[in-house]
PDB file of C-alpha atoms in Angstrom:
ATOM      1  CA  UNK Z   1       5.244 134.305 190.741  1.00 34.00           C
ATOM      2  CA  UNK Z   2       7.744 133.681 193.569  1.00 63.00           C
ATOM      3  CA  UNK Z   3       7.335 131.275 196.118  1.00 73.00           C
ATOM      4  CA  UNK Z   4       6.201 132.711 199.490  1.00 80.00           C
ATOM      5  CA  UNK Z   5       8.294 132.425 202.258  1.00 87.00           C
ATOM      6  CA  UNK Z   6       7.491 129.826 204.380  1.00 89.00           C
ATOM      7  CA  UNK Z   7       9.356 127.426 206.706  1.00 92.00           C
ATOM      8  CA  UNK Z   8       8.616 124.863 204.166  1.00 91.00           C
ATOM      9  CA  UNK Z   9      10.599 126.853 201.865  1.00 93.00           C
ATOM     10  CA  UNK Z  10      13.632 126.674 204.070  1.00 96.00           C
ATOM     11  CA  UNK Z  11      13.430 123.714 205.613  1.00 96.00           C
ATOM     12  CA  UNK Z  12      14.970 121.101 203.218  1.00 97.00           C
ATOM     13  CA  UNK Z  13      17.940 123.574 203.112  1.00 97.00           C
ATOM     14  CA  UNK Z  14      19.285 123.063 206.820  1.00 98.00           C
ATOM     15  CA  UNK Z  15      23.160 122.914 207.195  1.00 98.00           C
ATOM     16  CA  UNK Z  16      23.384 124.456 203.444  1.00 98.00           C
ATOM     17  CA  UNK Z  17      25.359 127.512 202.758  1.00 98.00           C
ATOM     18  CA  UNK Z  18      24.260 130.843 201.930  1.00 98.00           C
ATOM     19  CA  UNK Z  19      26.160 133.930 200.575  1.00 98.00           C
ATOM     20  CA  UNK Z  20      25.584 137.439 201.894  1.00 97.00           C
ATOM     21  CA  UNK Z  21      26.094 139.340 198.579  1.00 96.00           C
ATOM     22  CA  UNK Z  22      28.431 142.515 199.645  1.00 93.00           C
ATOM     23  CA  UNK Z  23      28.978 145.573 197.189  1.00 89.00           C
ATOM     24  CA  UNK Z  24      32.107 146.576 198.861  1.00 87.00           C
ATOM     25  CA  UNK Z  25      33.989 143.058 200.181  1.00 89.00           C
ATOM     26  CA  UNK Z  26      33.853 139.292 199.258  1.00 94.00           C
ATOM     27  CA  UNK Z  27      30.609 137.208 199.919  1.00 96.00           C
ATOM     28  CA  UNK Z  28      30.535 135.745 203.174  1.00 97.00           C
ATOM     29  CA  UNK Z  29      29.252 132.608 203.755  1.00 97.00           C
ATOM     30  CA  UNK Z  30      26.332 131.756 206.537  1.00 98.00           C
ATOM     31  CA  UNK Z  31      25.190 128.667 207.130  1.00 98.00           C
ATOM     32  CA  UNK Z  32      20.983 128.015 207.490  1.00 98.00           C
ATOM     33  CA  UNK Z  33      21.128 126.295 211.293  1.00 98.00           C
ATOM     34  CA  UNK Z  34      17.260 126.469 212.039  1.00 98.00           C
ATOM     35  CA  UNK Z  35      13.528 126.855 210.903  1.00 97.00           C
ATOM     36  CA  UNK Z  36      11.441 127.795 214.287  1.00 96.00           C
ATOM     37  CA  UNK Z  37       7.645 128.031 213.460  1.00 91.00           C
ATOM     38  CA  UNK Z  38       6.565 130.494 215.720  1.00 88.00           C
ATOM     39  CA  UNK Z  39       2.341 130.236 215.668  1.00 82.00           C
ATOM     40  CA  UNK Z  40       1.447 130.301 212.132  1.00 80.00           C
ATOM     41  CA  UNK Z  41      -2.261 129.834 211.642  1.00 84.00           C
ATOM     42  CA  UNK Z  42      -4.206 129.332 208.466  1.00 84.00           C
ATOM     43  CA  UNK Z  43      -4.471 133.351 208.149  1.00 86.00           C
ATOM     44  CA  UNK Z  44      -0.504 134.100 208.984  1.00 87.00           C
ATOM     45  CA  UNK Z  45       2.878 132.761 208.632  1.00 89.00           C
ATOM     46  CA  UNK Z  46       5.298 133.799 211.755  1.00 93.00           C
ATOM     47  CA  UNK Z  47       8.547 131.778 211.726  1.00 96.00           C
ATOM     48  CA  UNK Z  48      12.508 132.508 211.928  1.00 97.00           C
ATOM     49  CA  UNK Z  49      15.310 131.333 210.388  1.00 98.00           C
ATOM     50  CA  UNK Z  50      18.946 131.308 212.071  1.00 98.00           C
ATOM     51  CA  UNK Z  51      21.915 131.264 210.130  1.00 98.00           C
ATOM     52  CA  UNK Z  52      25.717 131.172 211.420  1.00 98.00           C
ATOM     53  CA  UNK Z  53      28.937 132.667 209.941  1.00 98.00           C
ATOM     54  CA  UNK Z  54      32.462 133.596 210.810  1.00 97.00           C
ATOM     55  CA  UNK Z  55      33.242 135.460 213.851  1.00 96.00           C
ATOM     56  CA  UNK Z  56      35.877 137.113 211.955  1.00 94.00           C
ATOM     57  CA  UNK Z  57      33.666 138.244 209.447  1.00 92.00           C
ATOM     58  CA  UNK Z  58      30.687 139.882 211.417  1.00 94.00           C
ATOM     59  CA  UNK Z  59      27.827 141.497 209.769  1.00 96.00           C
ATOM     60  CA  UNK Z  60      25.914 144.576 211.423  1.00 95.00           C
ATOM     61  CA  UNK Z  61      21.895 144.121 211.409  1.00 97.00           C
ATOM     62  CA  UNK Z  62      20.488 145.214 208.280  1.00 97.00           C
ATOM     63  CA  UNK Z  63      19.387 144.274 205.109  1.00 97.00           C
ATOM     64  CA  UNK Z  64      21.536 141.658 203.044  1.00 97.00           C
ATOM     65  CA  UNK Z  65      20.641 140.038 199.708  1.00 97.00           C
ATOM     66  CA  UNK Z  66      21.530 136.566 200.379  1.00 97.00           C
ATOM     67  CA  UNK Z  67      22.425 134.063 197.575  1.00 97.00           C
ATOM     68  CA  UNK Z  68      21.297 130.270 197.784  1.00 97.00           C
ATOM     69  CA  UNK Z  69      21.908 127.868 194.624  1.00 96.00           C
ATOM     70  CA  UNK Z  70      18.521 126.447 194.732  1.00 95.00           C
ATOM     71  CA  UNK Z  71      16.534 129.073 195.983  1.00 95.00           C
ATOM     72  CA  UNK Z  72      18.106 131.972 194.149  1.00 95.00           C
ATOM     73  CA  UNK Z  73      18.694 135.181 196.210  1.00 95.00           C
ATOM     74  CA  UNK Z  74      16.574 136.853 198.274  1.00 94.00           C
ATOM     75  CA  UNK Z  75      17.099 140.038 200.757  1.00 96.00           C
ATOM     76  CA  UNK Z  76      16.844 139.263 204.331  1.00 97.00           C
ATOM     77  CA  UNK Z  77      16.700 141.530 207.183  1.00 97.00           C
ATOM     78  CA  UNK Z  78      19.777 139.907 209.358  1.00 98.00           C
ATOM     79  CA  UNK Z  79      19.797 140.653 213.373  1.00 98.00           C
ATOM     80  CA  UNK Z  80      22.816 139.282 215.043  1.00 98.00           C
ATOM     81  CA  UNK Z  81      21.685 137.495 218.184  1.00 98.00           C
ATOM     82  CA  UNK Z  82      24.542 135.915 219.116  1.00 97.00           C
ATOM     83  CA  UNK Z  83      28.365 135.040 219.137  1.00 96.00           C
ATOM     84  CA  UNK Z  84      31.395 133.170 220.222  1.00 94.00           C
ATOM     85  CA  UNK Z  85      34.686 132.703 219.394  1.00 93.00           C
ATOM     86  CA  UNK Z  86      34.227 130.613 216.289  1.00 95.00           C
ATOM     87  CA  UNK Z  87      31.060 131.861 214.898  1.00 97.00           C
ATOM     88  CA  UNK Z  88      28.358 134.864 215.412  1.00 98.00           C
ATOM     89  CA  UNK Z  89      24.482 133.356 214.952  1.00 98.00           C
ATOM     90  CA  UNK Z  90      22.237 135.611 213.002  1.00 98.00           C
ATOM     91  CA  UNK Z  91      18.248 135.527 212.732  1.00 98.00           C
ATOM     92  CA  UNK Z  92      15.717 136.695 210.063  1.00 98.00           C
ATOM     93  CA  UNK Z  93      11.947 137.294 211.342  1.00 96.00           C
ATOM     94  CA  UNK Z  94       9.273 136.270 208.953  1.00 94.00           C
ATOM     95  CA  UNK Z  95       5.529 137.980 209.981  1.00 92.00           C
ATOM     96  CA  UNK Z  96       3.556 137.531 207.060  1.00 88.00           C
ATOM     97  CA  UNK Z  97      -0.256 137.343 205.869  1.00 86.00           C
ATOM     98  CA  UNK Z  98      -0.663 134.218 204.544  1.00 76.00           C
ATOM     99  CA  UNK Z  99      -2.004 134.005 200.561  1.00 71.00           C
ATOM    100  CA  UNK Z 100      -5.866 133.643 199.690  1.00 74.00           C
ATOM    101  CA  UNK Z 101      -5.740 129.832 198.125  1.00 73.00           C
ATOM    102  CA  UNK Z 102      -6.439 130.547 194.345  1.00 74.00           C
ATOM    103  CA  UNK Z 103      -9.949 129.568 192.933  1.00 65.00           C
TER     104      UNK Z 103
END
């Protein structure tokens, strides 16, 4: 089974890179810049994850798979939130009903 996604999932990757997998043009690479928990309880996992990449490479909002060489790929729903000259921050909502423990 995969692991759920969780901020602890992401967290030991800050400042790595990730590739947006495109069918059409060359990855493009986004760099994992924050974890925010945002009120997870013991019954739900609400968190974000912000990511920045080139400003002359900008991605639309949508769905992306996203490549990451420890934690494999994954598709992401990417928002752009927002930009500047150098680089255009993007951010991926988690809402999520956190798993029953086993037993």
């Amino acid at each position: 089974m995969r692991e759920p996604m969780t901020p602890d999932l992401f967290r030991p990757h800050l400042r790595t890179r990730f590739r947006a997998l495109l069918e059409q043009h060359s990855p493009i690479e986004l760099e994992l810049l924050d974890v925010a928990d945002h009120g997870s309880t013991d019954a739900h996992v609400q968190f974000a994850i912000e990511f920045a990449g080139p400003a002359d490479a900008p991605l639309t909002q949508g769905l992306f798979r996203l490549a990451h060489d420890a934690l494999g790929e994954q598709v992401l729903l990417l928002v752009p939130v927002a930009r500047d000259a150098e680089v255009i921050r993007y951010e991926a909502v988690f809402n999520s009903v956190r798993p029953a423990p086993e037993g």
